[in-house]
mmCIF file with all atom_site columns, C-alpha atoms in Angstrom:
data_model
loop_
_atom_site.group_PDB
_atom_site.id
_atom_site.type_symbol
_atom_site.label_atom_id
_atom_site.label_alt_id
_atom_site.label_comp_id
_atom_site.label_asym_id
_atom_site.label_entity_id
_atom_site.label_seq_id
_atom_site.pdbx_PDB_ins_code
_atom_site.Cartn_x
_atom_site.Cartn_y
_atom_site.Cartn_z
_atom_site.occupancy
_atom_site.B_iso_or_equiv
_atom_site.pdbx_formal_charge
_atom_site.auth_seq_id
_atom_site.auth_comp_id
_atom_site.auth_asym_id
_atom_site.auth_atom_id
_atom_site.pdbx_PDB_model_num
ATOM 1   C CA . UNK B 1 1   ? 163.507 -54.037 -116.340 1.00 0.00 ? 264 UNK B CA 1
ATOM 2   C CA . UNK B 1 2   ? 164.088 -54.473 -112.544 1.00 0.00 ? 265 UNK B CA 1
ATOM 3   C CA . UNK B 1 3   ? 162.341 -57.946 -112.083 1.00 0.00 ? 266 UNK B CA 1
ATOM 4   C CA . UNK B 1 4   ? 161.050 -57.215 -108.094 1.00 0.00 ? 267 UNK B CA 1
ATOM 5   C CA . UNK B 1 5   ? 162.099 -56.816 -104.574 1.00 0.00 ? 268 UNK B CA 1
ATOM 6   C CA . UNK B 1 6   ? 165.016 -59.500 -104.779 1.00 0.00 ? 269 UNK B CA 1
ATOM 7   C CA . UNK B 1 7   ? 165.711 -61.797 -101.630 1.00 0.00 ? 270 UNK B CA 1
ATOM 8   C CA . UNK B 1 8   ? 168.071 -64.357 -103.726 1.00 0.00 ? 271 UNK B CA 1
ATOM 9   C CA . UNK B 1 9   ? 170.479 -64.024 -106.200 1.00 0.00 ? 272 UNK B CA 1
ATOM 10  C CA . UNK B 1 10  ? 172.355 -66.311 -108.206 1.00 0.00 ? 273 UNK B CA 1
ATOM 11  C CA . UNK B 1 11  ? 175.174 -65.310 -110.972 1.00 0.00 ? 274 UNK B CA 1
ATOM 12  C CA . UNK B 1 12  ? 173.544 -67.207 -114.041 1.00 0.00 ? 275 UNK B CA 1
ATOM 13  C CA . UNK B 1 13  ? 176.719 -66.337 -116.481 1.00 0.00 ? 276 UNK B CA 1
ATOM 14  C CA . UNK B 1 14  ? 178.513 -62.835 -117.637 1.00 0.00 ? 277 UNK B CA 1
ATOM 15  C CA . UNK B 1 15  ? 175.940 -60.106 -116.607 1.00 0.00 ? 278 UNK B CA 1
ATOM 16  C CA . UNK B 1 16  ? 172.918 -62.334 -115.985 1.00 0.00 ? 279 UNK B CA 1
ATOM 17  C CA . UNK B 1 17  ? 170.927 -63.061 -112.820 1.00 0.00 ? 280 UNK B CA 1
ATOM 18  C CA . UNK B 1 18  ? 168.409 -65.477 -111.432 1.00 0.00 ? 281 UNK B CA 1
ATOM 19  C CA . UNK B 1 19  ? 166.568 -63.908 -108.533 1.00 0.00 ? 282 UNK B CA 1
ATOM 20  C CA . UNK B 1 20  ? 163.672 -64.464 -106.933 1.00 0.00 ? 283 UNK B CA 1
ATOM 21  C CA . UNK B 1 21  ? 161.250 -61.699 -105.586 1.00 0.00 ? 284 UNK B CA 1
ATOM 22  C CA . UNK B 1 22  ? 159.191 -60.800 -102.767 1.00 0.00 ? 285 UNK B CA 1
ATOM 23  C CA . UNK B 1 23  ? 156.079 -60.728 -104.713 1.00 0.00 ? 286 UNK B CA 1
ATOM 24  C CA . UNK B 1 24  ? 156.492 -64.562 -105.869 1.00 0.00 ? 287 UNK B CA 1
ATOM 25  C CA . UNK B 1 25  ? 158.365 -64.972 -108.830 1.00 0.00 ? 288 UNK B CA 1
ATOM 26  C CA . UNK B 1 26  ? 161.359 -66.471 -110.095 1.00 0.00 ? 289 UNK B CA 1
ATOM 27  C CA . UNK B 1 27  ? 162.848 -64.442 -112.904 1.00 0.00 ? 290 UNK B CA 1
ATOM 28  C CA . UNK B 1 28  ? 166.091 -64.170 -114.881 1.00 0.00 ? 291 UNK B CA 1
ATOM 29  C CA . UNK B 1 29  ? 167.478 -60.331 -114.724 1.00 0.00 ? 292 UNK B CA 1
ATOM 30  C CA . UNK B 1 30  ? 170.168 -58.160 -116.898 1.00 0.00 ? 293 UNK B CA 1
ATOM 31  C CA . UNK B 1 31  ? 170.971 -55.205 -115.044 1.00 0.00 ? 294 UNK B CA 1
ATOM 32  C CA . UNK B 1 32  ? 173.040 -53.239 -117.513 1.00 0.00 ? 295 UNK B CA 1
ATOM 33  C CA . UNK B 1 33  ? 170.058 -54.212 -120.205 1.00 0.00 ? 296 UNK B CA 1
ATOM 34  C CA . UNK B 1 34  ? 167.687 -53.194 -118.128 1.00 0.00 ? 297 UNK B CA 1
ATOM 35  C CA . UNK B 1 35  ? 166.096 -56.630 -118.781 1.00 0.00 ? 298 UNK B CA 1
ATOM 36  C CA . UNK B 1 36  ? 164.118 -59.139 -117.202 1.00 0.00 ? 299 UNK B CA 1
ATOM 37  C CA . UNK B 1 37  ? 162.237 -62.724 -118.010 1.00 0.00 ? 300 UNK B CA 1
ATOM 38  C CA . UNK B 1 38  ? 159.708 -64.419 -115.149 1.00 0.00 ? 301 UNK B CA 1
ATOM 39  C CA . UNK B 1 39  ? 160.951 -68.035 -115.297 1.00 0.00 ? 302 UNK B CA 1
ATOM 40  C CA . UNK B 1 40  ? 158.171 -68.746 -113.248 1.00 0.00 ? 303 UNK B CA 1
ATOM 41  C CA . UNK B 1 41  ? 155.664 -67.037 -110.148 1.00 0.00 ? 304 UNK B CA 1
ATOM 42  C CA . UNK B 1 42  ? 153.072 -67.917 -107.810 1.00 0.00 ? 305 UNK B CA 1
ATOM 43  C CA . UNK B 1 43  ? 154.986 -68.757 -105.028 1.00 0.00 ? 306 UNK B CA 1
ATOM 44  C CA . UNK B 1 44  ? 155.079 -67.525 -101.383 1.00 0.00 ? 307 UNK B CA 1
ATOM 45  C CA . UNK B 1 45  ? 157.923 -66.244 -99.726  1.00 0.00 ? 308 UNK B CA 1
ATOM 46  C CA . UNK B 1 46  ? 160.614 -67.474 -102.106 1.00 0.00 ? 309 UNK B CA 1
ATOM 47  C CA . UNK B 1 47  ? 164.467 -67.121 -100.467 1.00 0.00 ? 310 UNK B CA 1
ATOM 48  C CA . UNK B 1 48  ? 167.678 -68.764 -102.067 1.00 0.00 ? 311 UNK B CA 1
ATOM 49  C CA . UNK B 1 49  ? 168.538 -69.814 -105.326 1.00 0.00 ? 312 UNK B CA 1
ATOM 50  C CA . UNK B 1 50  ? 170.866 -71.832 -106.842 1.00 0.00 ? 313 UNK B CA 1
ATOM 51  C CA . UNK B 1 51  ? 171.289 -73.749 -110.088 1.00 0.00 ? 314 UNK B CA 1
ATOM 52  C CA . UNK B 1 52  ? 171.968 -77.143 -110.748 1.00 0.00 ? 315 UNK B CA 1
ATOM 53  C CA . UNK B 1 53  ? 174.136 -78.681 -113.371 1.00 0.00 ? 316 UNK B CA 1
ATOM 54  C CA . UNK B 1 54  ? 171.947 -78.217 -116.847 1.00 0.00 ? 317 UNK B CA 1
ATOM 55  C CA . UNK B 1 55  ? 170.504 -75.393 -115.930 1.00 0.00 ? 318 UNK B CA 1
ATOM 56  C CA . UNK B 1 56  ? 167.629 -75.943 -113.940 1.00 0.00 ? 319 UNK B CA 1
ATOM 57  C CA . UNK B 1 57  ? 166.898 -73.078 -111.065 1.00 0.00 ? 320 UNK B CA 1
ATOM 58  C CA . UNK B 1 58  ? 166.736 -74.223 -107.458 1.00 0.00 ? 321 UNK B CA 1
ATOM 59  C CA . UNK B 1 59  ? 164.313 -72.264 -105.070 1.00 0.00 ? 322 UNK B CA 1
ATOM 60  C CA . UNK B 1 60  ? 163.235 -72.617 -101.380 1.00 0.00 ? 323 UNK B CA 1
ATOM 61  C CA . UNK B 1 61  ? 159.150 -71.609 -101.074 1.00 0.00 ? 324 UNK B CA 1
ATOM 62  C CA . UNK B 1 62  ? 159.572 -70.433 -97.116  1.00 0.00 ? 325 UNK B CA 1
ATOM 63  C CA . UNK B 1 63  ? 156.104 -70.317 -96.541  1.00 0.00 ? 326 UNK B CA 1
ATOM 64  C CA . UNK B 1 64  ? 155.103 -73.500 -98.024  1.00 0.00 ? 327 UNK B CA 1
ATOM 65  C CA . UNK B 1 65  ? 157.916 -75.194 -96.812  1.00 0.00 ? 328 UNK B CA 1
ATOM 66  C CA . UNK B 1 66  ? 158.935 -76.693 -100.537 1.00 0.00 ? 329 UNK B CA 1
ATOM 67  C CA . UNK B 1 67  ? 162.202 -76.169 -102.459 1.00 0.00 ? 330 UNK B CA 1
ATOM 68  C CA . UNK B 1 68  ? 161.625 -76.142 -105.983 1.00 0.00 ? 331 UNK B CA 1
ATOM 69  C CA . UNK B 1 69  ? 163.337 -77.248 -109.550 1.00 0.00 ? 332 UNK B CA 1
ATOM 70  C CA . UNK B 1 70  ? 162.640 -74.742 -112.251 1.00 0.00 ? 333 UNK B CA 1
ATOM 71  C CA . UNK B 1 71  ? 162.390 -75.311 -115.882 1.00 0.00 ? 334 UNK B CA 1
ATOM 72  C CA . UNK B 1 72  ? 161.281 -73.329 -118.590 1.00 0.00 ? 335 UNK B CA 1
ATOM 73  C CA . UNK B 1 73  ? 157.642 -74.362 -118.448 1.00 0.00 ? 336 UNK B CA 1
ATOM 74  C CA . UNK B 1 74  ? 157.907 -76.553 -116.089 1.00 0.00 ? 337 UNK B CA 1
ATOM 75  C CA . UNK B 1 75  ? 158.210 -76.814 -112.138 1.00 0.00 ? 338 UNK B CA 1
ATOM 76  C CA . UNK B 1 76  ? 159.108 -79.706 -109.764 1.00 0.00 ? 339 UNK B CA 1
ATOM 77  C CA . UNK B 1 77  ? 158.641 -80.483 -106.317 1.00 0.00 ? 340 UNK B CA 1
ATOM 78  C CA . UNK B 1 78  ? 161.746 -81.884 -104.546 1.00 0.00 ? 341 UNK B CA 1
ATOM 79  C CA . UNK B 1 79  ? 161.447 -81.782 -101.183 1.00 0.00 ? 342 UNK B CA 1
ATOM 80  C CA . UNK B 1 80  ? 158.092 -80.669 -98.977  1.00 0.00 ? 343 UNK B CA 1
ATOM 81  C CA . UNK B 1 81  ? 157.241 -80.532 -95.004  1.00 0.00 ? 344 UNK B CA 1
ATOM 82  C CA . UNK B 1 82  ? 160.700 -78.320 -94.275  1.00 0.00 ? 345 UNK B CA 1
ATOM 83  C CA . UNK B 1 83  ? 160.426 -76.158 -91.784  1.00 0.00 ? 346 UNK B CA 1
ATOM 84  C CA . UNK B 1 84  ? 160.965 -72.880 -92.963  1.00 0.00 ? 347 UNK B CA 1
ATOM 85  C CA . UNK B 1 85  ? 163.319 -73.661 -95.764  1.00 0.00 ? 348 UNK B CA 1
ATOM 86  C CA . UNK B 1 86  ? 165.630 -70.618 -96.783  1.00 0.00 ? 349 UNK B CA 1
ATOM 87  C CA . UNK B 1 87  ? 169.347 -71.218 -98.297  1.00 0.00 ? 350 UNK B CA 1
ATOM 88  C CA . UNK B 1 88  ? 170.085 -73.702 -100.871 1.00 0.00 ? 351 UNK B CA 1
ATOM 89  C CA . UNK B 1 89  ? 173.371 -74.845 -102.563 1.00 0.00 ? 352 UNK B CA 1
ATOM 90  C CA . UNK B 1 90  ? 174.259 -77.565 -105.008 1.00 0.00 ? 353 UNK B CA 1
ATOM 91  C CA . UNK B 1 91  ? 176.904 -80.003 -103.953 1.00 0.00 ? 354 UNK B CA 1
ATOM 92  C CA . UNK B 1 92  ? 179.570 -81.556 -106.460 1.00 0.00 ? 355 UNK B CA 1
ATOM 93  C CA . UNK B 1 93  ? 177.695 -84.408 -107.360 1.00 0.00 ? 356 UNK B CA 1
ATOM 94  C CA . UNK B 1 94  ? 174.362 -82.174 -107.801 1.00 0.00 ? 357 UNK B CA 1
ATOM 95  C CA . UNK B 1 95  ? 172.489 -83.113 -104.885 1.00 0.00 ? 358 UNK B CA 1
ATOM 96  C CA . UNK B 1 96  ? 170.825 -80.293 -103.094 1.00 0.00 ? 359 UNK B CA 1
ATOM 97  C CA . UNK B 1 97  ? 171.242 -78.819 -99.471  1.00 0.00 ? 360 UNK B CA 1
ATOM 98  C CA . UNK B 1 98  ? 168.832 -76.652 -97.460  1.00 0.00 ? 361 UNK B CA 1
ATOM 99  C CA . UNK B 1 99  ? 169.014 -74.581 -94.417  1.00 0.00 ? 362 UNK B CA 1
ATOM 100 C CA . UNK B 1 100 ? 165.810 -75.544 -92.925  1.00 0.00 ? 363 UNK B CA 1
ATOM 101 C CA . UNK B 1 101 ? 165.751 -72.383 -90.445  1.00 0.00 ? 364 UNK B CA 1
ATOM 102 C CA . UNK B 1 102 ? 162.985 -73.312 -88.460  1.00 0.00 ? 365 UNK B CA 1
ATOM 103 C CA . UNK B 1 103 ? 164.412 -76.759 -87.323  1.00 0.00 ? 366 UNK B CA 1
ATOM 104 C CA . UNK B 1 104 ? 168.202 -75.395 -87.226  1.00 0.00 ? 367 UNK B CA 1
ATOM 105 C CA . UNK B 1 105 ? 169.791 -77.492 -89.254  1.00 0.00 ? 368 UNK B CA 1
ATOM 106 C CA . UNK B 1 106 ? 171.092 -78.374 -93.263  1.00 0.00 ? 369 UNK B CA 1
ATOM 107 C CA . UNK B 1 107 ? 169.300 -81.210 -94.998  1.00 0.00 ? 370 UNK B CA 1
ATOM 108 C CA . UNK B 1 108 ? 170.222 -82.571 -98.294  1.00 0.00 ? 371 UNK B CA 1
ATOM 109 C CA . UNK B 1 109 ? 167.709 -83.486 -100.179 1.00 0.00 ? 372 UNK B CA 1
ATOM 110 C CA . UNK B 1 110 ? 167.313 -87.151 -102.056 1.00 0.00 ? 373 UNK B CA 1
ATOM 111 C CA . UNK B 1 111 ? 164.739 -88.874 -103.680 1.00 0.00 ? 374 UNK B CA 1
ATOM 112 C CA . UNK B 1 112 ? 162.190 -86.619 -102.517 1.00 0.00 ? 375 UNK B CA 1
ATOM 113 C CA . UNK B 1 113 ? 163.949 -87.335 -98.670  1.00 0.00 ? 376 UNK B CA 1
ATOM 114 C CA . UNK B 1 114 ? 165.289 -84.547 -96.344  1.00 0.00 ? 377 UNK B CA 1
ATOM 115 C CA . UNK B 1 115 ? 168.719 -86.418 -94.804  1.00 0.00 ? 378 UNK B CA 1
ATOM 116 C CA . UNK B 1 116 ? 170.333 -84.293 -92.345  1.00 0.00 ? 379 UNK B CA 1
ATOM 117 C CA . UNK B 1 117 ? 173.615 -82.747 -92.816  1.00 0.00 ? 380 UNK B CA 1
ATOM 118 C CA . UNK B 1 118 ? 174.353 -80.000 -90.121  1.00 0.00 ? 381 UNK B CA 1
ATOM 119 C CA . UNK B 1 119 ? 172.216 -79.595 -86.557  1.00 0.00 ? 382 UNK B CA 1
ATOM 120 C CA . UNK B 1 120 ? 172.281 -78.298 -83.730  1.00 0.00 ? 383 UNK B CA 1
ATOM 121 C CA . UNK B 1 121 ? 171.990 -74.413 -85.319  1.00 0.00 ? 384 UNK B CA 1
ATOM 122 C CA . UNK B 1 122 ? 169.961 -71.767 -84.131  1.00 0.00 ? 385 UNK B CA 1
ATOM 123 C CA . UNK B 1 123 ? 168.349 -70.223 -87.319  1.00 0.00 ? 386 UNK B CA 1
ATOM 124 C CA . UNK B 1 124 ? 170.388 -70.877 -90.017  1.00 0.00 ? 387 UNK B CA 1
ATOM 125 C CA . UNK B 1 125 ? 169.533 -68.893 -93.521  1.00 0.00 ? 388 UNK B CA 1
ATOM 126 C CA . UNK B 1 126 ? 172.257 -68.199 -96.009  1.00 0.00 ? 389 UNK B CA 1
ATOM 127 C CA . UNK B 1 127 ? 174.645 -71.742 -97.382  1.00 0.00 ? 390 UNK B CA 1
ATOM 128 C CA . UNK B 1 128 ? 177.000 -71.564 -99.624  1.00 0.00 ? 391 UNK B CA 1
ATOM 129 C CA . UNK B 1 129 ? 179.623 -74.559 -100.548 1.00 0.00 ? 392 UNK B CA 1
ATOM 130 C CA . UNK B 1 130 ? 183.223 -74.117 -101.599 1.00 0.00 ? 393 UNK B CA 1
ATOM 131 C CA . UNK B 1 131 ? 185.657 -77.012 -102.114 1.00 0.00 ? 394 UNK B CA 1
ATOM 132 C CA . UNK B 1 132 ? 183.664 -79.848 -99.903  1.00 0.00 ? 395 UNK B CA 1
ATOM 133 C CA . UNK B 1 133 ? 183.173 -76.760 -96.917  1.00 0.00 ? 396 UNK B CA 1
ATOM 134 C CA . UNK B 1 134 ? 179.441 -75.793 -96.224  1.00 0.00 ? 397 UNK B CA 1
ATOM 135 C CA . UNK B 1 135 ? 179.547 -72.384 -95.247  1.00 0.00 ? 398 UNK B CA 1
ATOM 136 C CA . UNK B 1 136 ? 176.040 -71.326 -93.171  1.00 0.00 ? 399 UNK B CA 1
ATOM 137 C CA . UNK B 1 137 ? 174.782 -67.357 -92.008  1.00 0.00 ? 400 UNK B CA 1
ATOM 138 C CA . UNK B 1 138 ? 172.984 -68.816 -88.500  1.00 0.00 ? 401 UNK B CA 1
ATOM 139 C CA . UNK B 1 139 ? 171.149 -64.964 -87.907  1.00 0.00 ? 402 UNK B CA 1
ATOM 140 C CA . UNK B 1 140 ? 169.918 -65.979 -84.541  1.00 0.00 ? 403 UNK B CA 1
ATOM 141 C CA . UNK B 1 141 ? 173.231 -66.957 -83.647  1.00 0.00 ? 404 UNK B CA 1
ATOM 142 C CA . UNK B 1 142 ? 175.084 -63.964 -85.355  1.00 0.00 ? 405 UNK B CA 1
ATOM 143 C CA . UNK B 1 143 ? 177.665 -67.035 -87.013  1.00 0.00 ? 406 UNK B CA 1
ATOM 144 C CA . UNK B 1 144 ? 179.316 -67.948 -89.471  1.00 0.00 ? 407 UNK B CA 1
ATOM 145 C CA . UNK B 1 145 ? 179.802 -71.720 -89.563  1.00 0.00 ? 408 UNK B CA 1
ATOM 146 C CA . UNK B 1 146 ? 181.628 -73.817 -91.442  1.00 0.00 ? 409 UNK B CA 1
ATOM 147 C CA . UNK B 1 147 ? 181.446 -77.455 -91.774  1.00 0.00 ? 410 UNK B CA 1
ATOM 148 C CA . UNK B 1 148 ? 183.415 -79.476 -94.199  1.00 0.00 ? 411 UNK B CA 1
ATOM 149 C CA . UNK B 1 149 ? 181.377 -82.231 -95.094  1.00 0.00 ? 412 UNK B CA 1
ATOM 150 C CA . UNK B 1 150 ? 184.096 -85.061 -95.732  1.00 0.00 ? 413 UNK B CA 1
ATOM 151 C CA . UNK B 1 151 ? 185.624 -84.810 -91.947  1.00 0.00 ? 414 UNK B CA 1
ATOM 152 C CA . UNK B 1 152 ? 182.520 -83.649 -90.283  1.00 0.00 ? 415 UNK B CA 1
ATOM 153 C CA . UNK B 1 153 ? 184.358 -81.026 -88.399  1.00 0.00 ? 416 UNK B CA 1
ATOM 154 C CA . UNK B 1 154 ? 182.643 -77.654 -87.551  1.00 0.00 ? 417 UNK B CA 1
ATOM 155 C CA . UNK B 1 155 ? 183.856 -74.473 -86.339  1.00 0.00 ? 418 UNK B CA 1
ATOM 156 C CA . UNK B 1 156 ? 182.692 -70.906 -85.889  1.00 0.00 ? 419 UNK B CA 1
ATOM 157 C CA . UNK B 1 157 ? 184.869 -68.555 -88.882  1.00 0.00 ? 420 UNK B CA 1
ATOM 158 C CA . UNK B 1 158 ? 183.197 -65.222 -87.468  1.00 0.00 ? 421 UNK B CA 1
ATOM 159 C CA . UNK B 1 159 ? 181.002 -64.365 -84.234  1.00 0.00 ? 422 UNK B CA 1
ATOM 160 C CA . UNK B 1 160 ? 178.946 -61.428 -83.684  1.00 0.00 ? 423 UNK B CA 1
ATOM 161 C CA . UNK B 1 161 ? 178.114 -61.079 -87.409  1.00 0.00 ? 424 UNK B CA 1
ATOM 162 C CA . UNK B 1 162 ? 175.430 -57.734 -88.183  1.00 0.00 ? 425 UNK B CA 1
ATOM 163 C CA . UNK B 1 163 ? 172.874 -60.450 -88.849  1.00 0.00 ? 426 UNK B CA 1
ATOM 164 C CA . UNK B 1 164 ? 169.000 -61.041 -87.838  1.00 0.00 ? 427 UNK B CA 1
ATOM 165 C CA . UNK B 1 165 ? 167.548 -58.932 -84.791  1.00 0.00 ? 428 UNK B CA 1
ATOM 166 C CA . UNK B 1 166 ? 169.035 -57.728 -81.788  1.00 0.00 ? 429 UNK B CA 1
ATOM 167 C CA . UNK B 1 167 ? 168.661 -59.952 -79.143  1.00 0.00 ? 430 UNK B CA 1
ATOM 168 C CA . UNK B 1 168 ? 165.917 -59.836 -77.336  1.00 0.00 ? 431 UNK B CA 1
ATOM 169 C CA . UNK B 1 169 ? 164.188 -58.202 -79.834  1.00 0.00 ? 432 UNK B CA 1
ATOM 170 C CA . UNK B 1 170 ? 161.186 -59.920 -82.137  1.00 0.00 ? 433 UNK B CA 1
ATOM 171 C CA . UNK B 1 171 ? 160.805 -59.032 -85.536  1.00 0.00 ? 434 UNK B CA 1
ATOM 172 C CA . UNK B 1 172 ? 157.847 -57.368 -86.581  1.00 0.00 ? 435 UNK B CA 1
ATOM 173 C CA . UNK B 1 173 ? 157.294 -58.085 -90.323  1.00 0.00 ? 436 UNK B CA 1
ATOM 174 C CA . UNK B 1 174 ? 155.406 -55.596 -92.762  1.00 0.00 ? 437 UNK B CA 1
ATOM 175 C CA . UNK B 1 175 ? 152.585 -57.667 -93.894  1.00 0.00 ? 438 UNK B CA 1
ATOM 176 C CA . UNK B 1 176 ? 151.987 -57.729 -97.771  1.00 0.00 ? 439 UNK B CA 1
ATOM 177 C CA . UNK B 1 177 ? 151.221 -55.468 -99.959  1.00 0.00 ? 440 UNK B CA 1
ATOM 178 C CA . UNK B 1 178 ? 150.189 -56.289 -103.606 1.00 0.00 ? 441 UNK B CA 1
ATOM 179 C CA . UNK B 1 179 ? 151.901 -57.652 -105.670 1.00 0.00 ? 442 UNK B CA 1
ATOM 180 C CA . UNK B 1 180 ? 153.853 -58.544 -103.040 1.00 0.00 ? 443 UNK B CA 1
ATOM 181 C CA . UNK B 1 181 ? 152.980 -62.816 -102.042 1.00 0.00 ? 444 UNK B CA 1
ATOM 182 C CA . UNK B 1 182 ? 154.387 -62.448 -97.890  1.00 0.00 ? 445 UNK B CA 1
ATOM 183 C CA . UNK B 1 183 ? 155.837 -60.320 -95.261  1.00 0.00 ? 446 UNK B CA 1
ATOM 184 C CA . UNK B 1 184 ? 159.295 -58.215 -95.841  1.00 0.00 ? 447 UNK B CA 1
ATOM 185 C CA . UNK B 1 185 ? 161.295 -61.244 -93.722  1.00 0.00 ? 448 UNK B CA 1
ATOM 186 C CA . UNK B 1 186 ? 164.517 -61.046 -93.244  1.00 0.00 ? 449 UNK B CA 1
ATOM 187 C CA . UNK B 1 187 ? 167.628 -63.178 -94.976  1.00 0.00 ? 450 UNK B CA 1
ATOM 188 C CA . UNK B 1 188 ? 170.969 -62.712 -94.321  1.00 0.00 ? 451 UNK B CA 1
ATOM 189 C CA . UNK B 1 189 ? 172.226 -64.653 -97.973  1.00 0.00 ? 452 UNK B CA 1
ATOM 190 C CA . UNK B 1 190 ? 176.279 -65.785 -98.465  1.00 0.00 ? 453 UNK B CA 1
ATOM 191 C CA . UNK B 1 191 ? 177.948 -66.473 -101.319 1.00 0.00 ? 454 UNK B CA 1
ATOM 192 C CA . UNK B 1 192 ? 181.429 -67.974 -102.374 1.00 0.00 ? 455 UNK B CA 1
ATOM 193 C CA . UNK B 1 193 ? 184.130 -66.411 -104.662 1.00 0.00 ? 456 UNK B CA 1
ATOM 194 C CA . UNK B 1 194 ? 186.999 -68.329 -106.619 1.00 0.00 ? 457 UNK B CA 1
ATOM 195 C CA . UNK B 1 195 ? 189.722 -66.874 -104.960 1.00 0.00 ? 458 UNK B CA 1
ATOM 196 C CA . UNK B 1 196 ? 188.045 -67.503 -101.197 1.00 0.00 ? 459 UNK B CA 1
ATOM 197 C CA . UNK B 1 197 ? 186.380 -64.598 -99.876  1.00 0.00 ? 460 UNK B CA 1
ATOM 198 C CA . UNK B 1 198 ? 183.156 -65.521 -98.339  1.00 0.00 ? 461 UNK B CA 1
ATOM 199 C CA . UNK B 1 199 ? 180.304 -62.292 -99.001  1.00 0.00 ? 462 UNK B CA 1
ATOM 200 C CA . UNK B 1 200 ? 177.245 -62.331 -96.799  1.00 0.00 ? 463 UNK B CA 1
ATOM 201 C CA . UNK B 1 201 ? 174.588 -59.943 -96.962  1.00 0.00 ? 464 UNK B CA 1
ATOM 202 C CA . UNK B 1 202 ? 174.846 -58.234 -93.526  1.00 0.00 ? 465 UNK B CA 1
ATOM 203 C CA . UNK B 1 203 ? 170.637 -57.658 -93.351  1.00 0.00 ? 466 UNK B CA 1
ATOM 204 C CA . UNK B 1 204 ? 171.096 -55.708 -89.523  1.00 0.00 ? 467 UNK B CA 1
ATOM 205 C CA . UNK B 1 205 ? 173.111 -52.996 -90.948  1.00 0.00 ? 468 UNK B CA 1
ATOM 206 C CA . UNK B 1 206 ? 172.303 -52.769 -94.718  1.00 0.00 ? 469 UNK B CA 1
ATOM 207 C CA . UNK B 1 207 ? 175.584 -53.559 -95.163  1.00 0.00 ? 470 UNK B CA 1
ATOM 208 C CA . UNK B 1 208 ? 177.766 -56.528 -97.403  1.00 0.00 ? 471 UNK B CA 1
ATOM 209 C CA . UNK B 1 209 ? 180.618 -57.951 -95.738  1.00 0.00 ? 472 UNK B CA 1
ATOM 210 C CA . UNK B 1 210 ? 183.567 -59.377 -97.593  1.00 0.00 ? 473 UNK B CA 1
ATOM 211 C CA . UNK B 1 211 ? 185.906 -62.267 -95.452  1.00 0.00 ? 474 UNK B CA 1
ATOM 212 C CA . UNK B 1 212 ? 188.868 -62.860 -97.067  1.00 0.00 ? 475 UNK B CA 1
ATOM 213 C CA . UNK B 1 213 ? 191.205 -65.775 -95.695  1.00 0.00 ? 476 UNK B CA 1
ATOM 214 C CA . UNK B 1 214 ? 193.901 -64.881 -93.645  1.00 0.00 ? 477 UNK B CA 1
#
């Protein structure tokens, strides 16, 4: 029932995931039934997910530079042109933001427009939002930022995080193998608990790394 080589997951309610997979699809997993459902596939070099209120799944298409809404049957093109488009989270109000790691920044995305949020990063992959703070895994910069999006103030939580390459070392990806859509990139994904910690999938070391507040 395993749905695929997973880069984003998303709890979808008690013991249900929505992933997407390294050879294209989006797809709605049950680990301890040993269960999964494609919600969708096709799509090249899919990275974070998220869902918006009433259900529908969020994706960002890397390689085609899209982020997607996902329905049962049917899919929708919000945003196009990002550069490299990786994390997504859904505000409060439901709008959508992106890390668009190729530019180095966070975009929210409205009426089919790409406003930015956050610059000024180096490669930013992993978002996650908690209480009006945007939290952001930059891998080339080894950070984790966060930004509260009322004030506009930023500051650096962690330094030195086990994230992205070494420096002065360049990635070599494995190129595809079928059924697989893209290269084995990397993506160093984040996500936000009730009670505060901060997880973020540490992709240098293999490792998951919980930050608790002080």
């Amino acid at each position: 029932g395993f749905p695929g080589y997973t880069r984003g997951v998303v709890a979808a309610g008690p013991g249900e995931l929505v992933v997407t997979t390294a050879n294209g699809d989006v797809a709605r997993f049950w680990p301890a039934r040993h269960q999964s459902e494609v919600l969708a596939s096709g799509f090249d070099m899919l990275y974070g997910v998220a869902i918006a209120p009433g259900g529908a799944v969020v994706c960002a298409e890397g390689a085609a530079g899209r982020v997607l809404s996902i329905r049962p049957g049917h899919v929708e093109e919000l945003a196009s042109g990002l550069q490299q488009p990786m994390g997504v989270a859904i505000d409060a109000d439901g709008s959508c933001l992106v890390s668009e790691s190729g530019a180095g920044r966070i975009v929210r995305l409205a009426r089919g427009r790409a406003d930015t949020v956050l610059d000024g990063l180096q490669r930013p992959q992993g978002i996650a939002l908690r209480g009006g703070l945007l939290y952001v895994v930059d891998a080339q910069a080894k950070e984790l930022i966060e930004y509260d999006l009322a004030r506009g103030a930023r500051r650096c939580l962690v330094s030195e995080l086990p994230v992205g390459a070494p420096a002065g070392v360049t990635p070599k990806f494995l190129r595809a193998i079928p059924p697989l859509s893209g290269p084995m990139g990397p993506f160093a994904g984040i996500a936000a608990a009730a009670d505060g910690t901060l997880y973020v999938s540490a992709d240098a070391e293999g490792s998951v790394l919980a930050l608790r507040p002080a």
